[in-house]
């Protein structure tokens, strides 16, 4: 059972409580990985739950920038060689991909760990008045698969891509939402208009949890707006609570967890306090003003990553 349902089931009786505890796997909070601008091969890992930091060096990442994160793996891109590859910072494993020229603001996503036979990498490579071009490939593939679809949206850039329910959800900077279905290689416009008046926002995050899609618009002088996609009506609905979830947000991809401990119903944001990199929590149901401390930063500066299940970091330090 998902963690939330496991906790509910544990209240039925003493027997159920013991059974639920024996198989309960809590959602482990992700860690934030920062990439140094001055030392290209240096990274800082930050565990917000324990407020601990780890400093690692990856010479093999020199000249590369991060594009996405999923299940403890990073997708890296070298703009000089156009080389893409999967990288695990905890094992130093590397999985190659076919080279691809990428625009600086181009977004990518992959469905699951590249060690899985079902892993698929996806990106939107070109948008014109007439067509939208997308590309996909599998780990260790020799070439990309290219698909061209008729464009039914204004010319814009895709700034958020999330894999959920077997499809890739693609959000433009104008708030339009489309989906790419790998099972049928099809492209459909889900929402042809922006979810709400979001002019004045200085950033947005999109994430998923157990099939539910969440969208957060950030502002400089007001509280964030949290929305959830209604799959029945295909409309965004505003949320005043996250139902116990915590959303760990970053520009390239965000993580969502069902926390057992406080804080819950929170948006966790990476921030800089002087020279110190840390996180702040915004309580959605309390509409706190802590979000005003957040400022939009370079999306390639940090990203959330799933930590290893076993405490192996001592071997890496």
PDB file of C-alpha atoms in Angstrom:
ATOM      1  CA  UNK A   1       0.000   0.000   0.000  1.00  0.00           C
ATOM      2  CA  UNK A   2       1.078   3.611  -0.454  1.00  0.00           C
ATOM      3  CA  UNK A   3       2.257   5.147   2.810  1.00  0.00           C
ATOM      4  CA  UNK A   4      -0.925   7.168   3.370  1.00  0.00           C
ATOM      5  CA  UNK A   5      -3.175   4.085   2.954  1.00  0.00           C
ATOM      6  CA  UNK A   6      -0.810   1.986   5.091  1.00  0.00           C
ATOM      7  CA  UNK A   7      -1.157   4.475   7.957  1.00  0.00           C
ATOM      8  CA  UNK A   8      -4.953   4.501   7.637  1.00  0.00           C
ATOM      9  CA  UNK A   9      -5.107   0.698   7.574  1.00  0.00           C
ATOM     10  CA  UNK A  10      -2.954   0.490  10.696  1.00  0.00           C
ATOM     11  CA  UNK A  11      -5.756   2.112  12.748  1.00  0.00           C
ATOM     12  CA  UNK A  12      -8.238  -0.725  12.093  1.00  0.00           C
ATOM     13  CA  UNK A  13      -7.014  -3.013  14.871  1.00  0.00           C
ATOM     14  CA  UNK A  14      -3.936  -4.088  16.793  1.00  0.00           C
ATOM     15  CA  UNK A  15      -3.341  -6.964  14.388  1.00  0.00           C
ATOM     16  CA  UNK A  16      -3.600  -4.695  11.365  1.00  0.00           C
ATOM     17  CA  UNK A  17      -1.323  -2.161  13.075  1.00  0.00           C
ATOM     18  CA  UNK A  18       1.427  -4.741  13.563  1.00  0.00           C
ATOM     19  CA  UNK A  19       1.030  -6.030  10.009  1.00  0.00           C
ATOM     20  CA  UNK A  20       1.204  -2.520   8.524  1.00  0.00           C
ATOM     21  CA  UNK A  21       4.300  -1.618  10.519  1.00  0.00           C
ATOM     22  CA  UNK A  22       6.066  -4.784   9.375  1.00  0.00           C
ATOM     23  CA  UNK A  23       5.834  -3.787   5.692  1.00  0.00           C
ATOM     24  CA  UNK A  24       5.724  -0.001   5.964  1.00  0.00           C
ATOM     25  CA  UNK A  25       8.298   1.771   3.815  1.00  0.00           C
ATOM     26  CA  UNK A  26       8.173   5.507   4.535  1.00  0.00           C
ATOM     27  CA  UNK A  27       8.738   8.041   1.807  1.00  0.00           C
ATOM     28  CA  UNK A  28      12.359   9.020   2.338  1.00  0.00           C
ATOM     29  CA  UNK A  29      12.833  12.748   1.747  1.00  0.00           C
ATOM     30  CA  UNK A  30      14.992  13.583  -1.276  1.00  0.00           C
ATOM     31  CA  UNK A  31      18.312  15.348  -0.979  1.00  0.00           C
ATOM     32  CA  UNK A  32      19.334  18.511  -2.756  1.00  0.00           C
ATOM     33  CA  UNK A  33      22.450  18.386  -4.907  1.00  0.00           C
ATOM     34  CA  UNK A  34      24.197  21.694  -5.683  1.00  0.00           C
ATOM     35  CA  UNK A  35      26.668  22.091  -8.522  1.00  0.00           C
ATOM     36  CA  UNK A  36      29.548  24.500  -7.978  1.00  0.00           C
ATOM     37  CA  UNK A  37      29.978  27.292 -10.535  1.00  0.00           C
ATOM     38  CA  UNK A  38      33.623  27.831  -9.641  1.00  0.00           C
ATOM     39  CA  UNK A  39      34.665  24.176  -9.404  1.00  0.00           C
ATOM     40  CA  UNK A  40      32.859  22.260 -12.139  1.00  0.00           C
ATOM     41  CA  UNK A  41      33.544  18.817 -10.675  1.00  0.00           C
ATOM     42  CA  UNK A  42      32.461  19.706  -7.112  1.00  0.00           C
ATOM     43  CA  UNK A  43      29.003  18.996  -5.701  1.00  0.00           C
ATOM     44  CA  UNK A  44      27.316  19.560  -2.374  1.00  0.00           C
ATOM     45  CA  UNK A  45      24.626  17.178  -1.140  1.00  0.00           C
ATOM     46  CA  UNK A  46      22.171  18.539   1.428  1.00  0.00           C
ATOM     47  CA  UNK A  47      19.858  16.340   3.494  1.00  0.00           C
ATOM     48  CA  UNK A  48      17.040  18.677   4.690  1.00  0.00           C
ATOM     49  CA  UNK A  49      15.590  16.115   7.123  1.00  0.00           C
ATOM     50  CA  UNK A  50      18.885  15.830   9.062  1.00  0.00           C
ATOM     51  CA  UNK A  51      20.323  19.216   7.987  1.00  0.00           C
ATOM     52  CA  UNK A  52      23.542  17.471   6.988  1.00  0.00           C
ATOM     53  CA  UNK A  53      25.884  18.285   4.112  1.00  0.00           C
ATOM     54  CA  UNK A  54      28.209  16.091   2.109  1.00  0.00           C
ATOM     55  CA  UNK A  55      30.876  17.362  -0.273  1.00  0.00           C
ATOM     56  CA  UNK A  56      31.741  15.189  -3.262  1.00  0.00           C
ATOM     57  CA  UNK A  57      33.942  15.519  -6.322  1.00  0.00           C
ATOM     58  CA  UNK A  58      33.044  14.160  -9.755  1.00  0.00           C
ATOM     59  CA  UNK A  59      35.792  14.856 -12.317  1.00  0.00           C
ATOM     60  CA  UNK A  60      33.779  12.893 -14.894  1.00  0.00           C
ATOM     61  CA  UNK A  61      31.086  15.615 -14.788  1.00  0.00           C
ATOM     62  CA  UNK A  62      33.438  18.449 -15.738  1.00  0.00           C
ATOM     63  CA  UNK A  63      31.864  20.632 -18.434  1.00  0.00           C
ATOM     64  CA  UNK A  64      28.435  19.013 -18.033  1.00  0.00           C
ATOM     65  CA  UNK A  65      25.168  20.344 -16.626  1.00  0.00           C
ATOM     66  CA  UNK A  66      22.280  18.463 -15.062  1.00  0.00           C
ATOM     67  CA  UNK A  67      18.984  18.110 -16.971  1.00  0.00           C
ATOM     68  CA  UNK A  68      16.773  15.818 -14.879  1.00  0.00           C
ATOM     69  CA  UNK A  69      16.722  13.475 -11.887  1.00  0.00           C
ATOM     70  CA  UNK A  70      14.772  10.298 -11.196  1.00  0.00           C
ATOM     71  CA  UNK A  71      15.171   7.352  -8.798  1.00  0.00           C
ATOM     72  CA  UNK A  72      18.674   8.348  -7.711  1.00  0.00           C
ATOM     73  CA  UNK A  73      19.989   8.976 -11.248  1.00  0.00           C
ATOM     74  CA  UNK A  74      20.995  12.235 -12.916  1.00  0.00           C
ATOM     75  CA  UNK A  75      20.687  13.041 -16.611  1.00  0.00           C
ATOM     76  CA  UNK A  76      23.749  15.039 -17.645  1.00  0.00           C
ATOM     77  CA  UNK A  77      24.540  17.010 -20.816  1.00  0.00           C
ATOM     78  CA  UNK A  78      27.824  18.346 -22.148  1.00  0.00           C
ATOM     79  CA  UNK A  79      27.094  21.344 -24.438  1.00  0.00           C
ATOM     80  CA  UNK A  80      30.578  21.184 -25.969  1.00  0.00           C
ATOM     81  CA  UNK A  81      30.367  17.595 -27.206  1.00  0.00           C
ATOM     82  CA  UNK A  82      26.514  17.366 -27.301  1.00  0.00           C
ATOM     83  CA  UNK A  83      26.934  14.205 -25.243  1.00  0.00           C
ATOM     84  CA  UNK A  84      24.127  12.989 -22.962  1.00  0.00           C
ATOM     85  CA  UNK A  85      24.514  10.336 -20.285  1.00  0.00           C
ATOM     86  CA  UNK A  86      22.924   8.991 -17.124  1.00  0.00           C
ATOM     87  CA  UNK A  87      25.026   9.257 -13.977  1.00  0.00           C
ATOM     88  CA  UNK A  88      24.612   7.903 -10.444  1.00  0.00           C
ATOM     89  CA  UNK A  89      26.447  10.115  -7.913  1.00  0.00           C
ATOM     90  CA  UNK A  90      26.248   7.330  -5.330  1.00  0.00           C
ATOM     91  CA  UNK A  91      27.816   4.537  -7.411  1.00  0.00           C
ATOM     92  CA  UNK A  92      29.582   6.565 -10.157  1.00  0.00           C
ATOM     93  CA  UNK A  93      27.847   4.366 -12.738  1.00  0.00           C
ATOM     94  CA  UNK A  94      27.462   5.958 -16.166  1.00  0.00           C
ATOM     95  CA  UNK A  95      25.123   4.953 -19.009  1.00  0.00           C
ATOM     96  CA  UNK A  96      25.667   6.555 -22.445  1.00  0.00           C
ATOM     97  CA  UNK A  97      23.050   8.050 -24.754  1.00  0.00           C
ATOM     98  CA  UNK A  98      23.168   9.188 -28.387  1.00  0.00           C
ATOM     99  CA  UNK A  99      24.503  12.759 -28.789  1.00  0.00           C
ATOM    100  CA  UNK A 100      21.970  15.544 -29.271  1.00  0.00           C
ATOM    101  CA  UNK A 101      22.206  19.288 -29.714  1.00  0.00           C
ATOM    102  CA  UNK A 102      20.128  21.012 -27.032  1.00  0.00           C
ATOM    103  CA  UNK A 103      19.011  24.607 -26.552  1.00  0.00           C
ATOM    104  CA  UNK A 104      19.909  26.129 -23.190  1.00  0.00           C
ATOM    105  CA  UNK A 105      16.266  26.254 -22.031  1.00  0.00           C
ATOM    106  CA  UNK A 106      15.332  22.834 -23.439  1.00  0.00           C
ATOM    107  CA  UNK A 107      13.781  20.469 -20.889  1.00  0.00           C
ATOM    108  CA  UNK A 108      14.062  16.681 -20.706  1.00  0.00           C
ATOM    109  CA  UNK A 109      12.631  13.891 -18.550  1.00  0.00           C
ATOM    110  CA  UNK A 110      13.005  10.145 -18.207  1.00  0.00           C
ATOM    111  CA  UNK A 111      10.360   7.747 -16.971  1.00  0.00           C
ATOM    112  CA  UNK A 112      12.317   5.662 -14.414  1.00  0.00           C
ATOM    113  CA  UNK A 113      15.806   4.484 -13.503  1.00  0.00           C
ATOM    114  CA  UNK A 114      17.924   3.835 -16.641  1.00  0.00           C
ATOM    115  CA  UNK A 115      18.702   0.357 -15.316  1.00  0.00           C
ATOM    116  CA  UNK A 116      15.063  -0.564 -15.979  1.00  0.00           C
ATOM    117  CA  UNK A 117      14.056  -2.061 -19.323  1.00  0.00           C
ATOM    118  CA  UNK A 118      11.107   0.374 -19.448  1.00  0.00           C
ATOM    119  CA  UNK A 119      13.168   3.560 -19.076  1.00  0.00           C
ATOM    120  CA  UNK A 120      12.400   6.137 -21.768  1.00  0.00           C
ATOM    121  CA  UNK A 121      14.009   9.537 -22.281  1.00  0.00           C
ATOM    122  CA  UNK A 122      11.841  12.309 -23.758  1.00  0.00           C
ATOM    123  CA  UNK A 123      12.316  15.903 -24.920  1.00  0.00           C
ATOM    124  CA  UNK A 124      10.675  18.545 -27.103  1.00  0.00           C
ATOM    125  CA  UNK A 125      13.335  19.705 -29.556  1.00  0.00           C
ATOM    126  CA  UNK A 126      11.563  22.210 -31.798  1.00  0.00           C
ATOM    127  CA  UNK A 127       8.362  24.273 -31.837  1.00  0.00           C
ATOM    128  CA  UNK A 128       7.188  26.243 -34.888  1.00  0.00           C
ATOM    129  CA  UNK A 129       3.884  27.758 -35.990  1.00  0.00           C
ATOM    130  CA  UNK A 130       3.089  24.517 -37.820  1.00  0.00           C
ATOM    131  CA  UNK A 131       4.805  21.653 -36.015  1.00  0.00           C
ATOM    132  CA  UNK A 132       6.102  20.316 -32.727  1.00  0.00           C
ATOM    133  CA  UNK A 133       9.075  17.948 -32.862  1.00  0.00           C
ATOM    134  CA  UNK A 134       9.772  15.536 -30.017  1.00  0.00           C
ATOM    135  CA  UNK A 135      12.493  12.921 -29.569  1.00  0.00           C
ATOM    136  CA  UNK A 136      12.752   9.772 -27.464  1.00  0.00           C
ATOM    137  CA  UNK A 137      15.380   7.136 -26.826  1.00  0.00           C
ATOM    138  CA  UNK A 138      16.283   4.293 -24.486  1.00  0.00           C
ATOM    139  CA  UNK A 139      19.475   3.850 -22.430  1.00  0.00           C
ATOM    140  CA  UNK A 140      22.384   2.558 -24.542  1.00  0.00           C
ATOM    141  CA  UNK A 141      20.461   3.353 -27.740  1.00  0.00           C
ATOM    142  CA  UNK A 142      22.433   4.274 -30.861  1.00  0.00           C
ATOM    143  CA  UNK A 143      20.012   6.872 -32.214  1.00  0.00           C
ATOM    144  CA  UNK A 144      16.979   8.985 -31.327  1.00  0.00           C
ATOM    145  CA  UNK A 145      13.404   8.371 -32.412  1.00  0.00           C
ATOM    146  CA  UNK A 146      11.872  11.534 -33.912  1.00  0.00           C
ATOM    147  CA  UNK A 147       8.170  12.413 -34.068  1.00  0.00           C
ATOM    148  CA  UNK A 148       6.621  15.473 -35.705  1.00  0.00           C
ATOM    149  CA  UNK A 149       3.115  16.581 -34.723  1.00  0.00           C
ATOM    150  CA  UNK A 150       0.850  19.404 -35.866  1.00  0.00           C
ATOM    151  CA  UNK A 151       1.133  22.367 -33.526  1.00  0.00           C
ATOM    152  CA  UNK A 152      -2.188  23.510 -32.010  1.00  0.00           C
ATOM    153  CA  UNK A 153      -0.619  25.915 -29.506  1.00  0.00           C
ATOM    154  CA  UNK A 154       1.010  29.353 -29.642  1.00  0.00           C
ATOM    155  CA  UNK A 155       4.750  29.228 -30.267  1.00  0.00           C
ATOM    156  CA  UNK A 156       6.295  28.846 -26.807  1.00  0.00           C
ATOM    157  CA  UNK A 157       8.859  26.901 -24.847  1.00  0.00           C
ATOM    158  CA  UNK A 158       8.197  23.838 -22.708  1.00  0.00           C
ATOM    159  CA  UNK A 159       9.516  24.570 -19.236  1.00  0.00           C
ATOM    160  CA  UNK A 160       8.159  21.629 -17.231  1.00  0.00           C
ATOM    161  CA  UNK A 161       7.966  17.920 -18.184  1.00  0.00           C
ATOM    162  CA  UNK A 162       6.621  15.274 -15.782  1.00  0.00           C
ATOM    163  CA  UNK A 163       6.165  11.536 -16.356  1.00  0.00           C
ATOM    164  CA  UNK A 164       3.061  10.051 -14.726  1.00  0.00           C
ATOM    165  CA  UNK A 165       0.246   7.634 -15.576  1.00  0.00           C
ATOM    166  CA  UNK A 166       2.386   6.229 -18.409  1.00  0.00           C
ATOM    167  CA  UNK A 167       2.595   9.557 -20.302  1.00  0.00           C
ATOM    168  CA  UNK A 168       4.748  12.699 -20.346  1.00  0.00           C
ATOM    169  CA  UNK A 169       2.916  15.864 -19.252  1.00  0.00           C
ATOM    170  CA  UNK A 170       4.426  18.939 -20.962  1.00  0.00           C
ATOM    171  CA  UNK A 171       3.739  22.463 -19.688  1.00  0.00           C
ATOM    172  CA  UNK A 172       4.608  25.557 -21.720  1.00  0.00           C
ATOM    173  CA  UNK A 173       5.690  28.924 -20.358  1.00  0.00           C
ATOM    174  CA  UNK A 174       2.239  30.210 -21.372  1.00  0.00           C
ATOM    175  CA  UNK A 175       0.453  27.610 -19.197  1.00  0.00           C
ATOM    176  CA  UNK A 176      -0.707  25.227 -21.941  1.00  0.00           C
ATOM    177  CA  UNK A 177      -0.544  21.507 -21.161  1.00  0.00           C
ATOM    178  CA  UNK A 178      -0.003  18.635 -23.613  1.00  0.00           C
ATOM    179  CA  UNK A 179       0.767  14.946 -23.227  1.00  0.00           C
ATOM    180  CA  UNK A 180       2.953  12.529 -25.171  1.00  0.00           C
ATOM    181  CA  UNK A 181       1.857   8.880 -24.928  1.00  0.00           C
ATOM    182  CA  UNK A 182       4.777   6.503 -25.639  1.00  0.00           C
ATOM    183  CA  UNK A 183       2.465   3.513 -25.992  1.00  0.00           C
ATOM    184  CA  UNK A 184       0.874   5.020 -29.114  1.00  0.00           C
ATOM    185  CA  UNK A 185       3.510   7.649 -30.013  1.00  0.00           C
ATOM    186  CA  UNK A 186       0.737  10.251 -29.915  1.00  0.00           C
ATOM    187  CA  UNK A 187       0.616  13.934 -28.935  1.00  0.00           C
ATOM    188  CA  UNK A 188      -2.535  15.533 -27.536  1.00  0.00           C
ATOM    189  CA  UNK A 189      -3.370  18.965 -26.151  1.00  0.00           C
ATOM    190  CA  UNK A 190      -4.894  18.465 -22.713  1.00  0.00           C
ATOM    191  CA  UNK A 191      -5.438  22.103 -21.786  1.00  0.00           C
ATOM    192  CA  UNK A 192      -5.480  24.681 -24.577  1.00  0.00           C
ATOM    193  CA  UNK A 193      -5.558  27.666 -22.217  1.00  0.00           C
ATOM    194  CA  UNK A 194      -3.564  28.754 -19.170  1.00  0.00           C
ATOM    195  CA  UNK A 195      -4.856  27.417 -15.824  1.00  0.00           C
ATOM    196  CA  UNK A 196      -5.491  30.864 -14.372  1.00  0.00           C
ATOM    197  CA  UNK A 197      -4.223  34.408 -14.463  1.00  0.00           C
ATOM    198  CA  UNK A 198      -0.576  33.732 -13.688  1.00  0.00           C
ATOM    199  CA  UNK A 199       0.948  36.895 -15.116  1.00  0.00           C
ATOM    200  CA  UNK A 200       3.490  38.292 -12.717  1.00  0.00           C
ATOM    201  CA  UNK A 201       4.747  34.860 -11.660  1.00  0.00           C
ATOM    202  CA  UNK A 202       8.497  34.489 -11.578  1.00  0.00           C
ATOM    203  CA  UNK A 203       8.610  30.729 -11.893  1.00  0.00           C
ATOM    204  CA  UNK A 204       6.570  27.561 -11.757  1.00  0.00           C
ATOM    205  CA  UNK A 205       7.030  23.940 -10.702  1.00  0.00           C
ATOM    206  CA  UNK A 206       5.124  20.837 -11.802  1.00  0.00           C
ATOM    207  CA  UNK A 207       5.253  17.451 -10.076  1.00  0.00           C
ATOM    208  CA  UNK A 208       3.255  14.273  -9.542  1.00  0.00           C
ATOM    209  CA  UNK A 209       2.342  11.904  -6.723  1.00  0.00           C
ATOM    210  CA  UNK A 210       0.661   8.559  -7.381  1.00  0.00           C
ATOM    211  CA  UNK A 211      -0.884   9.837 -10.607  1.00  0.00           C
ATOM    212  CA  UNK A 212      -1.954  13.247  -9.274  1.00  0.00           C
ATOM    213  CA  UNK A 213      -0.411  16.237 -11.089  1.00  0.00           C
ATOM    214  CA  UNK A 214       0.380  19.391  -9.113  1.00  0.00           C
ATOM    215  CA  UNK A 215       1.381  22.827 -10.426  1.00  0.00           C
ATOM    216  CA  UNK A 216       2.831  25.635  -8.317  1.00  0.00           C
ATOM    217  CA  UNK A 217       3.177  29.226  -9.526  1.00  0.00           C
ATOM    218  CA  UNK A 218       5.663  31.400  -7.639  1.00  0.00           C
ATOM    219  CA  UNK A 219       5.454  35.175  -7.195  1.00  0.00           C
ATOM    220  CA  UNK A 220       7.777  37.850  -5.852  1.00  0.00           C
ATOM    221  CA  UNK A 221       5.308  39.632  -3.553  1.00  0.00           C
ATOM    222  CA  UNK A 222       2.511  37.151  -2.858  1.00  0.00           C
ATOM    223  CA  UNK A 223       2.041  33.565  -1.741  1.00  0.00           C
ATOM    224  CA  UNK A 224       2.443  30.705  -4.232  1.00  0.00           C
ATOM    225  CA  UNK A 225      -0.605  29.299  -6.008  1.00  0.00           C
ATOM    226  CA  UNK A 226      -0.978  25.507  -5.760  1.00  0.00           C
ATOM    227  CA  UNK A 227      -3.118  23.733  -8.370  1.00  0.00           C
ATOM    228  CA  UNK A 228      -4.092  20.107  -8.961  1.00  0.00           C
ATOM    229  CA  UNK A 229      -5.107  18.645 -12.313  1.00  0.00           C
ATOM    230  CA  UNK A 230      -8.640  17.217 -12.367  1.00  0.00           C
ATOM    231  CA  UNK A 231      -8.307  14.254 -14.742  1.00  0.00           C
ATOM    232  CA  UNK A 232     -12.096  14.047 -15.208  1.00  0.00           C
ATOM    233  CA  UNK A 233     -12.726  17.624 -16.298  1.00  0.00           C
ATOM    234  CA  UNK A 234      -9.155  18.260 -17.521  1.00  0.00           C
ATOM    235  CA  UNK A 235      -9.048  21.501 -15.536  1.00  0.00           C
ATOM    236  CA  UNK A 236      -6.759  22.922 -12.873  1.00  0.00           C
ATOM    237  CA  UNK A 237      -8.295  23.352  -9.417  1.00  0.00           C
ATOM    238  CA  UNK A 238      -6.704  25.484  -6.709  1.00  0.00           C
ATOM    239  CA  UNK A 239      -5.662  23.672  -3.527  1.00  0.00           C
ATOM    240  CA  UNK A 240      -5.430  25.114  -0.021  1.00  0.00           C
ATOM    241  CA  UNK A 241      -3.890  21.904   1.334  1.00  0.00           C
ATOM    242  CA  UNK A 242      -1.622  19.188  -0.047  1.00  0.00           C
ATOM    243  CA  UNK A 243      -3.292  16.380   1.906  1.00  0.00           C
ATOM    244  CA  UNK A 244      -0.195  15.716   4.013  1.00  0.00           C
ATOM    245  CA  UNK A 245       2.210  15.823   1.070  1.00  0.00           C
ATOM    246  CA  UNK A 246       5.475  17.740   0.873  1.00  0.00           C
ATOM    247  CA  UNK A 247       6.601  19.050  -2.522  1.00  0.00           C
ATOM    248  CA  UNK A 248      10.349  19.470  -2.973  1.00  0.00           C
ATOM    249  CA  UNK A 249      10.596  21.973  -5.810  1.00  0.00           C
ATOM    250  CA  UNK A 250      13.391  22.787  -8.240  1.00  0.00           C
ATOM    251  CA  UNK A 251      13.502  24.295 -11.710  1.00  0.00           C
ATOM    252  CA  UNK A 252      14.313  21.099 -13.616  1.00  0.00           C
ATOM    253  CA  UNK A 253      12.171  18.578 -11.750  1.00  0.00           C
ATOM    254  CA  UNK A 254      10.409  18.333  -8.406  1.00  0.00           C
ATOM    255  CA  UNK A 255       9.788  15.487  -5.956  1.00  0.00           C
ATOM    256  CA  UNK A 256       6.698  14.784  -3.843  1.00  0.00           C
ATOM    257  CA  UNK A 257       6.580  12.791  -0.622  1.00  0.00           C
ATOM    258  CA  UNK A 258       3.922  11.623   1.839  1.00  0.00           C
ATOM    259  CA  UNK A 259       5.728  12.623   5.035  1.00  0.00           C
ATOM    260  CA  UNK A 260       5.228  10.831   8.340  1.00  0.00           C
ATOM    261  CA  UNK A 261       6.735  13.668  10.349  1.00  0.00           C
ATOM    262  CA  UNK A 262       6.331  17.412  10.344  1.00  0.00           C
ATOM    263  CA  UNK A 263       6.445  19.565   8.336  1.00  0.00           C
ATOM    264  CA  UNK A 264       3.569  18.421   6.099  1.00  0.00           C
ATOM    265  CA  UNK A 265       1.387  20.252   3.577  1.00  0.00           C
ATOM    266  CA  UNK A 266       4.572  22.079   2.652  1.00  0.00           C
ATOM    267  CA  UNK A 267       6.448  23.390  -0.320  1.00  0.00           C
ATOM    268  CA  UNK A 268      10.195  22.944   0.251  1.00  0.00           C
ATOM    269  CA  UNK A 269      12.346  25.412  -1.705  1.00  0.00           C
ATOM    270  CA  UNK A 270      16.123  25.713  -2.117  1.00  0.00           C
ATOM    271  CA  UNK A 271      17.413  29.146  -1.145  1.00  0.00           C
ATOM    272  CA  UNK A 272      20.652  31.021  -0.519  1.00  0.00           C
ATOM    273  CA  UNK A 273      21.170  32.766   2.823  1.00  0.00           C
ATOM    274  CA  UNK A 274      24.369  34.723   2.317  1.00  0.00           C
ATOM    275  CA  UNK A 275      26.883  32.102   1.233  1.00  0.00           C
ATOM    276  CA  UNK A 276      24.932  29.260   2.830  1.00  0.00           C
ATOM    277  CA  UNK A 277      22.722  27.046   0.696  1.00  0.00           C
ATOM    278  CA  UNK A 278      19.731  25.653   2.536  1.00  0.00           C
ATOM    279  CA  UNK A 279      15.950  25.119   2.268  1.00  0.00           C
ATOM    280  CA  UNK A 280      12.830  26.875   3.468  1.00  0.00           C
ATOM    281  CA  UNK A 281       9.352  25.445   3.997  1.00  0.00           C
ATOM    282  CA  UNK A 282       6.143  27.166   2.948  1.00  0.00           C
ATOM    283  CA  UNK A 283       3.047  25.851   4.761  1.00  0.00           C
ATOM    284  CA  UNK A 284       0.332  25.792   2.099  1.00  0.00           C
ATOM    285  CA  UNK A 285      -2.598  25.511   4.522  1.00  0.00           C
ATOM    286  CA  UNK A 286      -1.300  28.349   6.709  1.00  0.00           C
ATOM    287  CA  UNK A 287      -0.392  30.716   3.834  1.00  0.00           C
ATOM    288  CA  UNK A 288       2.802  31.827   5.534  1.00  0.00           C
ATOM    289  CA  UNK A 289       4.933  34.555   4.012  1.00  0.00           C
ATOM    290  CA  UNK A 290       8.205  32.612   4.210  1.00  0.00           C
ATOM    291  CA  UNK A 291       7.953  32.159   0.446  1.00  0.00           C
ATOM    292  CA  UNK A 292       8.967  35.799   0.020  1.00  0.00           C
ATOM    293  CA  UNK A 293      12.519  34.761   0.888  1.00  0.00           C
ATOM    294  CA  UNK A 294      12.656  32.640  -2.253  1.00  0.00           C
ATOM    295  CA  UNK A 295      14.141  34.043  -5.443  1.00  0.00           C
ATOM    296  CA  UNK A 296      14.351  32.431  -8.828  1.00  0.00           C
ATOM    297  CA  UNK A 297      17.841  31.123  -9.524  1.00  0.00           C
ATOM    298  CA  UNK A 298      19.736  29.285 -12.234  1.00  0.00           C
ATOM    299  CA  UNK A 299      17.727  26.053 -12.824  1.00  0.00           C
ATOM    300  CA  UNK A 300      20.952  24.122 -13.436  1.00  0.00           C
ATOM    301  CA  UNK A 301      22.410  25.100 -10.053  1.00  0.00           C
ATOM    302  CA  UNK A 302      20.560  22.459  -8.019  1.00  0.00           C
ATOM    303  CA  UNK A 303      18.186  19.534  -8.276  1.00  0.00           C
ATOM    304  CA  UNK A 304      16.510  17.059  -5.895  1.00  0.00           C
ATOM    305  CA  UNK A 305      17.687  13.463  -5.964  1.00  0.00           C
ATOM    306  CA  UNK A 306      16.535  10.271  -4.251  1.00  0.00           C
ATOM    307  CA  UNK A 307      19.204   9.287  -1.672  1.00  0.00           C
ATOM    308  CA  UNK A 308      20.539   5.730  -1.383  1.00  0.00           C
ATOM    309  CA  UNK A 309      18.489   3.372   0.761  1.00  0.00           C
ATOM    310  CA  UNK A 310      21.580   2.238   2.634  1.00  0.00           C
ATOM    311  CA  UNK A 311      24.028   4.544   4.437  1.00  0.00           C
ATOM    312  CA  UNK A 312      26.861   4.136   1.922  1.00  0.00           C
ATOM    313  CA  UNK A 313      27.918   7.774   1.799  1.00  0.00           C
ATOM    314  CA  UNK A 314      30.766   7.233   4.250  1.00  0.00           C
ATOM    315  CA  UNK A 315      32.436   5.170   1.527  1.00  0.00           C
ATOM    316  CA  UNK A 316      32.232   8.105  -0.873  1.00  0.00           C
ATOM    317  CA  UNK A 317      33.507  10.945   1.342  1.00  0.00           C
TER     318      UNK A 317
END
